[in-house]
Coordinates of C-alpha atoms in Angstrom, one line a residue:
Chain A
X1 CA -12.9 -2.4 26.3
X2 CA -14.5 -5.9 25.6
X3 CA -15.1 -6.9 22.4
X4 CA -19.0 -7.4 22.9
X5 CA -19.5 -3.4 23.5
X6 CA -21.1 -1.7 20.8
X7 CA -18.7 1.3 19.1
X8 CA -20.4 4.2 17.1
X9 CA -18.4 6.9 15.2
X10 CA -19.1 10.3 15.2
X11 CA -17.4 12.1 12.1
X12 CA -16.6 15.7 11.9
X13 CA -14.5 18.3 10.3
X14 CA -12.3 20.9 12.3
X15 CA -13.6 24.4 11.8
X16 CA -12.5 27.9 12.9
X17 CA -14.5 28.8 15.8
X18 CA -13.1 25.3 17.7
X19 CA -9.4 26.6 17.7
X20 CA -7.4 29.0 19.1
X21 CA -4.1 30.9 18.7
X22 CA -1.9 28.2 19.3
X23 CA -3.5 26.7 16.1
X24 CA -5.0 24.1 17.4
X25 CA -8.3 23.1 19.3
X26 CA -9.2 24.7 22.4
X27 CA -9.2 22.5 25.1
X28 CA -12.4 22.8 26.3
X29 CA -13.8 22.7 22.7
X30 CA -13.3 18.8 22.9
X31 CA -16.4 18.6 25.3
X32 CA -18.5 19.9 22.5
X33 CA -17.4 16.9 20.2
X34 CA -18.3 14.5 22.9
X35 CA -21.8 15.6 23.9
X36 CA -22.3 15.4 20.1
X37 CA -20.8 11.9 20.1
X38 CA -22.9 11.0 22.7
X39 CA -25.7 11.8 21.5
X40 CA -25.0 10.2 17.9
X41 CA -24.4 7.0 20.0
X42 CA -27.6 6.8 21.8
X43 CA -29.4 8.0 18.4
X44 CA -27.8 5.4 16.9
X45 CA -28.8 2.8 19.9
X46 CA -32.3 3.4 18.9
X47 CA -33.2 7.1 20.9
X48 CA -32.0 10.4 20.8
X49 CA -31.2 12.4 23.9
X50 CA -34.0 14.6 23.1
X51 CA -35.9 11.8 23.6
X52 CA -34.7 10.6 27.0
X53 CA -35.3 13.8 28.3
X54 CA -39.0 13.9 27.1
X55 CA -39.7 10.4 29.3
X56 CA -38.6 12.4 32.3
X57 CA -35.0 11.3 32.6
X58 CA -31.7 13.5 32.6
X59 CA -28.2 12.6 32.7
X60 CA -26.6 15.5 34.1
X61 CA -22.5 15.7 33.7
X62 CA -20.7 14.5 37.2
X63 CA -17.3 14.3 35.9
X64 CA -15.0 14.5 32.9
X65 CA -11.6 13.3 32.5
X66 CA -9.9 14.2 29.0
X67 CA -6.1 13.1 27.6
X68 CA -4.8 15.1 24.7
X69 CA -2.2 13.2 23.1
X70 CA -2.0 15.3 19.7
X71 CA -3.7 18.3 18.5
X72 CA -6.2 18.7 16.0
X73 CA -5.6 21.4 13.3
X74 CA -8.5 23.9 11.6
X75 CA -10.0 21.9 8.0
X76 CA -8.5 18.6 9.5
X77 CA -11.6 15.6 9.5
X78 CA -12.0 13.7 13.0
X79 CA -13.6 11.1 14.1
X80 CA -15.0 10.0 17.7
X81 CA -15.2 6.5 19.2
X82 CA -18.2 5.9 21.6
X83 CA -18.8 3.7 24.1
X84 CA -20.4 2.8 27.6
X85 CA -17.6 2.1 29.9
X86 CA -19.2 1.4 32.7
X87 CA -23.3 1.4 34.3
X88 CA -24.4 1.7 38.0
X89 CA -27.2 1.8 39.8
X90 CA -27.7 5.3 38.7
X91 CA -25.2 6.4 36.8
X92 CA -23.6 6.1 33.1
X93 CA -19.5 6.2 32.4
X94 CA -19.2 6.9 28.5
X95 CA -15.7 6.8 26.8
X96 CA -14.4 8.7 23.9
X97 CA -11.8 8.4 22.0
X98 CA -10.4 11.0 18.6
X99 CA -8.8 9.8 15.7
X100 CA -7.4 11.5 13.1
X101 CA -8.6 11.0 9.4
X102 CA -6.1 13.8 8.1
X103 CA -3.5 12.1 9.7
X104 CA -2.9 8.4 9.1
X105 CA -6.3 7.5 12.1
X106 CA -3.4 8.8 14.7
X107 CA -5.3 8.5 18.3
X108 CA -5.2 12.2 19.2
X109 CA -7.3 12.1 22.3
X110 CA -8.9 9.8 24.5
X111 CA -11.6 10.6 27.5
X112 CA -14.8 9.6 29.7
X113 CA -17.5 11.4 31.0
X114 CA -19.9 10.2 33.7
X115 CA -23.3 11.0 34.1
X116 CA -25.8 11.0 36.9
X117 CA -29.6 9.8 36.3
X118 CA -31.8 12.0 37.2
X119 CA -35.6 12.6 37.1
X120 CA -37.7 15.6 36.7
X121 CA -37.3 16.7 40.6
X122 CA -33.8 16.6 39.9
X123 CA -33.9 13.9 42.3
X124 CA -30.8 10.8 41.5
X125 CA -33.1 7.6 40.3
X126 CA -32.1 3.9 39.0
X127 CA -31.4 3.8 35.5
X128 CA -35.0 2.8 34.0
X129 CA -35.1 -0.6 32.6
X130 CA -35.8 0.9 29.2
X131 CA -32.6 3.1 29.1
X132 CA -30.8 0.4 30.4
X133 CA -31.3 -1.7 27.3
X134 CA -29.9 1.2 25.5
X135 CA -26.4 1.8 27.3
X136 CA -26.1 -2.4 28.4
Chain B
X1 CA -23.8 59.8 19.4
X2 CA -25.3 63.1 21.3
X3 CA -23.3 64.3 24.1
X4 CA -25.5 63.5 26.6
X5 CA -25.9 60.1 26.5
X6 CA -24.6 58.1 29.1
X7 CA -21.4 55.5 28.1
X8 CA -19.8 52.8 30.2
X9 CA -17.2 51.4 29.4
X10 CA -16.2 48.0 30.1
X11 CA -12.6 46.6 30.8
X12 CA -11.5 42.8 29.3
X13 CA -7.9 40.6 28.2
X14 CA -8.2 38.9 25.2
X15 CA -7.6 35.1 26.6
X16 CA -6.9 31.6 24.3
X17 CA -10.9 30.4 23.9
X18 CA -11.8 33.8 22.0
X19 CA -9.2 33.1 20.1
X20 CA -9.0 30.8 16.5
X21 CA -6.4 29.8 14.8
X22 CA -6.0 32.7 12.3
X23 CA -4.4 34.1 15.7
X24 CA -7.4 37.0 16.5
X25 CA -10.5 37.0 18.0
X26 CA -13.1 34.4 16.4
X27 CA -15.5 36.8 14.4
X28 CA -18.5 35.4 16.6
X29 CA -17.1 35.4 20.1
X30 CA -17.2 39.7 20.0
X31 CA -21.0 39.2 20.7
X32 CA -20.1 37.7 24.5
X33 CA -18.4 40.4 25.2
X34 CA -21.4 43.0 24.2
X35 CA -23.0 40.5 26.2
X36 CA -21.0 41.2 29.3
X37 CA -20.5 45.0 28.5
X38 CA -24.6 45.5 28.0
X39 CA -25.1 43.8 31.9
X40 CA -22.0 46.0 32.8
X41 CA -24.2 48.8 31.5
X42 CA -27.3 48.2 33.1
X43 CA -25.5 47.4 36.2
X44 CA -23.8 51.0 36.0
X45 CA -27.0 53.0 35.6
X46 CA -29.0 50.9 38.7
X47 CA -30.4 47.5 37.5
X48 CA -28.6 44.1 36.5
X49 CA -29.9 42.1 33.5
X50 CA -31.1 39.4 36.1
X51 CA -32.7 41.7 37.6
X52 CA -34.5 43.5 34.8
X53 CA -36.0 39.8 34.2
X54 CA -37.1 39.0 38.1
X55 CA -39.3 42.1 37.4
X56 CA -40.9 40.2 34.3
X57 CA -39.2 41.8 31.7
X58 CA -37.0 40.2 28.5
X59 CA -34.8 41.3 26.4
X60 CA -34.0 39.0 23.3
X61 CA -31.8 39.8 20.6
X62 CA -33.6 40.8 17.3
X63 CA -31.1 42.3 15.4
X64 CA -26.9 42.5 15.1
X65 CA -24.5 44.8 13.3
X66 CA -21.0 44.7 13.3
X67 CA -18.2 45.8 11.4
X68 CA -14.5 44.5 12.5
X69 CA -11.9 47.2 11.4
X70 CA -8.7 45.7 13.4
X71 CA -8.2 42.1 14.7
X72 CA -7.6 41.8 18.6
X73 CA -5.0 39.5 19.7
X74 CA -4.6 37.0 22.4
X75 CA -3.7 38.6 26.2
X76 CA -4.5 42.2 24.3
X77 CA -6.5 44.7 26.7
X78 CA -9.5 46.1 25.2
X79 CA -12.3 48.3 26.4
X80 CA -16.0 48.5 25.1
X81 CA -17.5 51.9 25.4
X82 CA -21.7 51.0 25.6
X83 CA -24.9 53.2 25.5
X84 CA -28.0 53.6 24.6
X85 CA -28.7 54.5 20.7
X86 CA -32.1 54.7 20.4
X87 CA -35.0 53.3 22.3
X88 CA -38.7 53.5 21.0
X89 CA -41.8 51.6 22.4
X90 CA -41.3 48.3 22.6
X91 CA -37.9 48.2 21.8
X92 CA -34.0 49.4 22.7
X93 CA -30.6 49.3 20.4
X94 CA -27.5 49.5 22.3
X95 CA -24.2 51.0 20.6
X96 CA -20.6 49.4 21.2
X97 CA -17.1 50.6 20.1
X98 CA -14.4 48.2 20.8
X99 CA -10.8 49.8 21.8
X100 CA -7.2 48.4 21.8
X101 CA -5.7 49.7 25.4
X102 CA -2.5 47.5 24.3
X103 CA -2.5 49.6 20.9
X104 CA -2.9 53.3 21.5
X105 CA -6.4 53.3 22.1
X106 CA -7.1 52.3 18.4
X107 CA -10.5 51.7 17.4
X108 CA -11.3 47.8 16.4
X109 CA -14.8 47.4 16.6
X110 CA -18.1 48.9 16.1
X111 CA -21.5 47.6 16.8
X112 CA -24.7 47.5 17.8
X113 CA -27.4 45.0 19.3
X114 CA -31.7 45.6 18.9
X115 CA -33.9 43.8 22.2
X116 CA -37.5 43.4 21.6
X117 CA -39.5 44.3 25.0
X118 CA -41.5 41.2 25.5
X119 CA -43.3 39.9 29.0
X120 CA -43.2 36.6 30.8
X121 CA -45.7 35.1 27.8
X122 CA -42.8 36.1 25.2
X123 CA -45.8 38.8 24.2
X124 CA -43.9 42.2 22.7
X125 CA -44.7 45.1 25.5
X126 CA -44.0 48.8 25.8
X127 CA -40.9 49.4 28.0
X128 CA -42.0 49.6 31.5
X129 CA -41.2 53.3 33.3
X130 CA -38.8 51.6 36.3
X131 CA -36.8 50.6 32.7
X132 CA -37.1 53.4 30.6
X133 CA -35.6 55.6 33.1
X134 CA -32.4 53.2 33.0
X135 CA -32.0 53.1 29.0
X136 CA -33.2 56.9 28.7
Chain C
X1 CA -31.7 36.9 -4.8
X2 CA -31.7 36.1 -8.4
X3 CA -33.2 32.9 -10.0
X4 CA -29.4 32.0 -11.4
X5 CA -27.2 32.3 -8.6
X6 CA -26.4 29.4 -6.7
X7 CA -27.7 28.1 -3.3
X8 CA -26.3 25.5 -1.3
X9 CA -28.2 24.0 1.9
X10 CA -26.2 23.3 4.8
X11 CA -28.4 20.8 7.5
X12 CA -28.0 20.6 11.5
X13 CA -29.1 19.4 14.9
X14 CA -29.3 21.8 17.6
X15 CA -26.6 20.9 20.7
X16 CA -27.1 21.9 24.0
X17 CA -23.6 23.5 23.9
X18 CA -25.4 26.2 21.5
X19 CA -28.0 27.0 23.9
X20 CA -28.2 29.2 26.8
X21 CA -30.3 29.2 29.6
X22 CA -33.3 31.3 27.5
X23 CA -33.6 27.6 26.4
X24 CA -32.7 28.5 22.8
X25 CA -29.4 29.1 21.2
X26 CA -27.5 31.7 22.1
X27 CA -27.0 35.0 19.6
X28 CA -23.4 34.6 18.8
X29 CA -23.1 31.0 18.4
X30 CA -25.3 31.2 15.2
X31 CA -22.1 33.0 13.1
X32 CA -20.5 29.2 13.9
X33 CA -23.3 27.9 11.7
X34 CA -22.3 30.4 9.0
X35 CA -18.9 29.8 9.2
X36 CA -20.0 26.0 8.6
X37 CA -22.2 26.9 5.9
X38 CA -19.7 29.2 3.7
X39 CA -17.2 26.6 3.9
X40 CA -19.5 24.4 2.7
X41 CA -20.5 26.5 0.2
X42 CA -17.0 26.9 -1.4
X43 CA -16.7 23.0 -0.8
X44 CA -19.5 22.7 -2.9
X45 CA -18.6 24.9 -5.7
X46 CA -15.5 23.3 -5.9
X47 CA -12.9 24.1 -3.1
X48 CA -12.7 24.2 0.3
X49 CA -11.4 27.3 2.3
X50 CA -8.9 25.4 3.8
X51 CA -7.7 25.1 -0.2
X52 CA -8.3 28.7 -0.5
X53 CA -5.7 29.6 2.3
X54 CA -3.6 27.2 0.8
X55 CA -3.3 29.4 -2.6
X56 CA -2.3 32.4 -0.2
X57 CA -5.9 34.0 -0.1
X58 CA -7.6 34.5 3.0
X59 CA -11.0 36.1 3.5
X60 CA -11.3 37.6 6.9
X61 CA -14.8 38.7 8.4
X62 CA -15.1 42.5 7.9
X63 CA -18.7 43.2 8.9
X64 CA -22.1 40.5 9.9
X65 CA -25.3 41.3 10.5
X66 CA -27.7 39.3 11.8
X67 CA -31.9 39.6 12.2
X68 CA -33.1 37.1 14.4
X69 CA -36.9 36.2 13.5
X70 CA -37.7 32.9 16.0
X71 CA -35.2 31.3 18.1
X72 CA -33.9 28.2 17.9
X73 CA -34.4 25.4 20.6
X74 CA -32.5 22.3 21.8
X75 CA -32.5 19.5 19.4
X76 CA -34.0 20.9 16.6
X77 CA -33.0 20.4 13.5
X78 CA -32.3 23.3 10.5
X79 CA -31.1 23.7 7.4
X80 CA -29.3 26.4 6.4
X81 CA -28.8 28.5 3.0
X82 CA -26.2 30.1 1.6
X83 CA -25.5 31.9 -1.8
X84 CA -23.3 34.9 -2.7
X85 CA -25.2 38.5 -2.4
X86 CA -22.1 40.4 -3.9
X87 CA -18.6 39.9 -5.2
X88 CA -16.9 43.6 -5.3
X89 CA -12.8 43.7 -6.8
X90 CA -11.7 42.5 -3.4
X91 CA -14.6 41.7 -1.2
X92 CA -17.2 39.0 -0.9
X93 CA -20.9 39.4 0.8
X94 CA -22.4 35.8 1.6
X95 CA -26.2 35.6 2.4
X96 CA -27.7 33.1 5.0
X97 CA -31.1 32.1 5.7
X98 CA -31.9 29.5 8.1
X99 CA -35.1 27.3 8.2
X100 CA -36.2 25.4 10.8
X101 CA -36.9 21.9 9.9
X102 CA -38.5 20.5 13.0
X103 CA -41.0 23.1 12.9
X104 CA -42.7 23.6 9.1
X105 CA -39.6 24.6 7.4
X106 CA -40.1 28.4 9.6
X107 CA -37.8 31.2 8.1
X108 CA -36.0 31.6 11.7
X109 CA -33.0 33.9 10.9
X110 CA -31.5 36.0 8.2
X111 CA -28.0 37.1 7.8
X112 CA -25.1 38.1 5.8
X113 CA -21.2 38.2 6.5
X114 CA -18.8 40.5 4.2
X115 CA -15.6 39.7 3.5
X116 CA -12.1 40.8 2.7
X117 CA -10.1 39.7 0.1
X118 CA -6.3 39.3 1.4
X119 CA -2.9 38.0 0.5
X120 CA 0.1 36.3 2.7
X121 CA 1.2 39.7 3.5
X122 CA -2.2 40.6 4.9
X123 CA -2.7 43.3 2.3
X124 CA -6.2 44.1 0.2
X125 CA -6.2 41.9 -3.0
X126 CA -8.0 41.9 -5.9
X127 CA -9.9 38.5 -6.2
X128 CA -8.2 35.8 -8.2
X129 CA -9.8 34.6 -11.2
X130 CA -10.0 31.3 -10.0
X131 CA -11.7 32.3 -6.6
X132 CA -14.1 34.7 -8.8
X133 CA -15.1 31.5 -10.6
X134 CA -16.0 29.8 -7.3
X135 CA -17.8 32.6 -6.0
X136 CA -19.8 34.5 -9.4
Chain D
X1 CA -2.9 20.7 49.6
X2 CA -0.6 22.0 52.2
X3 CA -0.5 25.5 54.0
X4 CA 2.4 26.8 52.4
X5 CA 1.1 26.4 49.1
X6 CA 0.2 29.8 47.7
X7 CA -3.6 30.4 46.7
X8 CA -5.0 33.1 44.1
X9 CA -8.5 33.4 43.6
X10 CA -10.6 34.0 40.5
X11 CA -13.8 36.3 40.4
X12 CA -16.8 35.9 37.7
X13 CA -20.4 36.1 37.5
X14 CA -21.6 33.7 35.3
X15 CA -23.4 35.2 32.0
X16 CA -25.5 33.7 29.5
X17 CA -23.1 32.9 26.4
X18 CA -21.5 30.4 29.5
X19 CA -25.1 28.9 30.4
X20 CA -27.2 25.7 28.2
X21 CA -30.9 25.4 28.1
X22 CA -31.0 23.3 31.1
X23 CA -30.3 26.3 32.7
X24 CA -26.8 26.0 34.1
X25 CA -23.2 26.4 32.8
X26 CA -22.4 23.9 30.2
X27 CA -19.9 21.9 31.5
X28 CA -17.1 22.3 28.4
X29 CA -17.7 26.1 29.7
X30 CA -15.7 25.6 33.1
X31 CA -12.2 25.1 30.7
X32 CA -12.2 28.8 29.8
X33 CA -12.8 29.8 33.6
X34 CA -10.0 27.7 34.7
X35 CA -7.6 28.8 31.9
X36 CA -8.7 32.7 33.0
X37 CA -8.1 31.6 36.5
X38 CA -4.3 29.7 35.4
X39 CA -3.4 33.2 33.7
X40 CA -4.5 34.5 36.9
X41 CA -2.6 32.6 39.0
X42 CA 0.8 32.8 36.6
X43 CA 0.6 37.1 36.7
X44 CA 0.0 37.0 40.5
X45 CA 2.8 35.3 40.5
X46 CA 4.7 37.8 38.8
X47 CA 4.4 36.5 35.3
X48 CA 1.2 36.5 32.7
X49 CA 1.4 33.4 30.9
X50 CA 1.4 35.9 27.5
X51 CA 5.2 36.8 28.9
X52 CA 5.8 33.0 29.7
X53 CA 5.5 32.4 25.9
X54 CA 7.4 35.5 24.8
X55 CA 10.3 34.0 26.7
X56 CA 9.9 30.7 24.4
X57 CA 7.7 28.3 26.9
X58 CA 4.9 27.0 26.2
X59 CA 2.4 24.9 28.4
X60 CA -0.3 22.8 26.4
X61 CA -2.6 21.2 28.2
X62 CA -2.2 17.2 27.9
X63 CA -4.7 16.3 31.3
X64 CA -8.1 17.6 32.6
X65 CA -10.2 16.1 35.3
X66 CA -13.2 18.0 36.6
X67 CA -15.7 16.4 39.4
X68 CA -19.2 18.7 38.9
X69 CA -21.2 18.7 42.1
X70 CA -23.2 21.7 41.9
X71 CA -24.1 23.9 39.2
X72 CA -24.1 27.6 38.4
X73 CA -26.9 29.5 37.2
X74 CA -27.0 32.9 35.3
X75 CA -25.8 35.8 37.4
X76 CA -24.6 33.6 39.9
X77 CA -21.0 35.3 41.2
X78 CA -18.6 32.2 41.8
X79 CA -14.9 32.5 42.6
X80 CA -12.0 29.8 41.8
X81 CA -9.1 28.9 43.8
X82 CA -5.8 28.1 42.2
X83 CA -3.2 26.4 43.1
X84 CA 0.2 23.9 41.9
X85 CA -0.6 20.5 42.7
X86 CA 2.7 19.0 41.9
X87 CA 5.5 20.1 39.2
X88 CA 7.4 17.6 37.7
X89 CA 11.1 18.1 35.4
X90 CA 8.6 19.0 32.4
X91 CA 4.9 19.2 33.6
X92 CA 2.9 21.2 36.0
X93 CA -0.5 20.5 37.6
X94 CA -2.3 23.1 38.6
X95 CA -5.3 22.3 41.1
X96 CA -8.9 24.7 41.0
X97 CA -12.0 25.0 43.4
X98 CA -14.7 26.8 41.8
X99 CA -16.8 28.2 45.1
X100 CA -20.4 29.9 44.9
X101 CA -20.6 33.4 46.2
X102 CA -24.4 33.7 45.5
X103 CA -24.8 30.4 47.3
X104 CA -23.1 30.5 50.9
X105 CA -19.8 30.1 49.1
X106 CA -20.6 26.5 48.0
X107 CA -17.9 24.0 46.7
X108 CA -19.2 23.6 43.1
X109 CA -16.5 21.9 41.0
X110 CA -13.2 20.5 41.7
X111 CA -10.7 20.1 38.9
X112 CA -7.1 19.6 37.8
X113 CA -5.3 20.6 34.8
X114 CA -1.9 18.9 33.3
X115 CA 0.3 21.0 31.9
X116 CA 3.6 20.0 29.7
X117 CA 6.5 22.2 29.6
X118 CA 7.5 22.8 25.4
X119 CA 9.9 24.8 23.9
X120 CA 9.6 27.0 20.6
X121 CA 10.4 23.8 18.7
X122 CA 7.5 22.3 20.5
X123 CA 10.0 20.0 22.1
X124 CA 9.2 18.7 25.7
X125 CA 12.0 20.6 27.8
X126 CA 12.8 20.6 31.7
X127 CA 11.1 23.7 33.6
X128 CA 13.8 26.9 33.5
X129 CA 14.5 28.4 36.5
X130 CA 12.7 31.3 36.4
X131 CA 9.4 29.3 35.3
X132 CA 10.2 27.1 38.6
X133 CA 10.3 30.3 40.9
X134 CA 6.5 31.0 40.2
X135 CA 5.3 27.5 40.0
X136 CA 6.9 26.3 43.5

């Protein structure tokens, strides 16, 4: 990650309904925490995702990749990294990655998801310019 | 429950994501599974829920009861016995009692889920016929 | 609900991983938001329930019940509240209301969850003194 | 993957709890299929992973990788393939082709999940025998 990339966190405590009997988050739970992140980061970038959709643009999930180092435990407080790894044509790469507040900022988990842009026909479109200024 | 009614039962294994880390089902996950048993209940007596709604006709939550007696555990076998309770104009409550197949049958669960009737405008209507004779 | 007893707001954005495809957010997922809510509650009157466990008391779910006035869509935002209806010698009833914010503050939903009072050993308890504190 | 490789398959129809208001299956959803779908592979085997753990092993998950090409809709029937990728001294990766029944049998998603071999003491430990003669 280059220094020039702009980082938002996303902070959050551990609750019951994320883990399972092992004690610990559910795997798939994670995804949750990201779309949340990513969200937070392009809220925080100047528009929500609510607000991307409403100008006729989606970014549909084409692909997650998701390494989990340690486990987060119920009541423990998180917090997510977020970034633009990567932009295309048409699609978006965001990375992720989870600290640990409860335990000394440990890295717990690190991951990307990429996105395809998409317009209302569910057609795959360039990256308007105005997005573009968001995720660049 | 009169004797009369119809009941379906439906067949599941507890699996990790239902799970939290108190090691038993997650209080709010029993509601996909009434989920699941309902459609296995309309399936059983002639018509799918995705079918119910091709013919123009919703079925939205308005009301939940539950009361949790016994906790179910992960990879525990359980069975929901559904039916009808009562159905009035515009409306329809279904019943569910949740079993333990991998502890003697016990009883864990009891419950019971109220649909509003409504059309394709979200408007509350009377229960079509073609439906009636499904939840009757 | 009487003038003296305590409320405590919890506030939230809708995520799409709440919703389903009705376009609003699916039935069970709203007993998440009340798990959120009680704990902050008890964080707010003084002690988490991760603390709580931590003194050897648990408080598992023994019945919820749930009327579901308006639904709740994608990126909303609510606010939800939460106060004590009952304390009994060993249970607790906790009553939620949530409002939606994005749309006039709209009564949406109305619930309650009781719950057991439980020791290490899993066994009924009466409620501690310093629990009854937190929670009268 | 090669021919000799043995292949179970995985049967669901997708329900609502699963789906997100754009209509399809959220895509932190897919997890829970593919962890129905591993226990499903593991008791076809001869072995439910429930047994796998009574006999001390445990397999956390410390990889996921899933490429989303199309998605599934309510009611949708889809089916997964499972497979072992590759097993290591102390890992497993188990490979998973979700296909659409309702949809000419459709390659949906692709996906892989990484699997560590731990003992009771949650110690990384080299695959026993008995664990190898399922997984090879």
């Amino acid at each position: 990650m280059s220094e020039d990339k702009k980082v938002v966190w996303w902070f959050h405590r551990v609750y019951y309904a994320e883990t399972d009997a092992m004690g610990v988050v559910y795997y798939g739970n994670y995804f949750e925490w990201f779309e949340q992140a990513r969200d937070n980061y392009l809220r925080n970038r100047g528009m929500s995702y609510a607000e991307v959709e409403e100008r006729g643009i989606f970014l549909p999930v084409t692909e997650t990749f998701c390494r989990y180092l340690y486990p987060a435990k119920y009541g423990e407080e998180i917090k997510v990294k977020t970034w633009i790894k990567k932009v295309s044509r048409a699609s978006i790469v965001f990375g992720y990655e989870v600290y640990n507040l409860t335990s000394q900022d440990k890295l717990m988990t690190q991951a990307e998801t990429t996105h395809a842009c998409v317009n209302k026909e569910g057609k795959i479109t360039r990256i308007p310019r105005w997005l573009l200024e968001i995720v660049s």
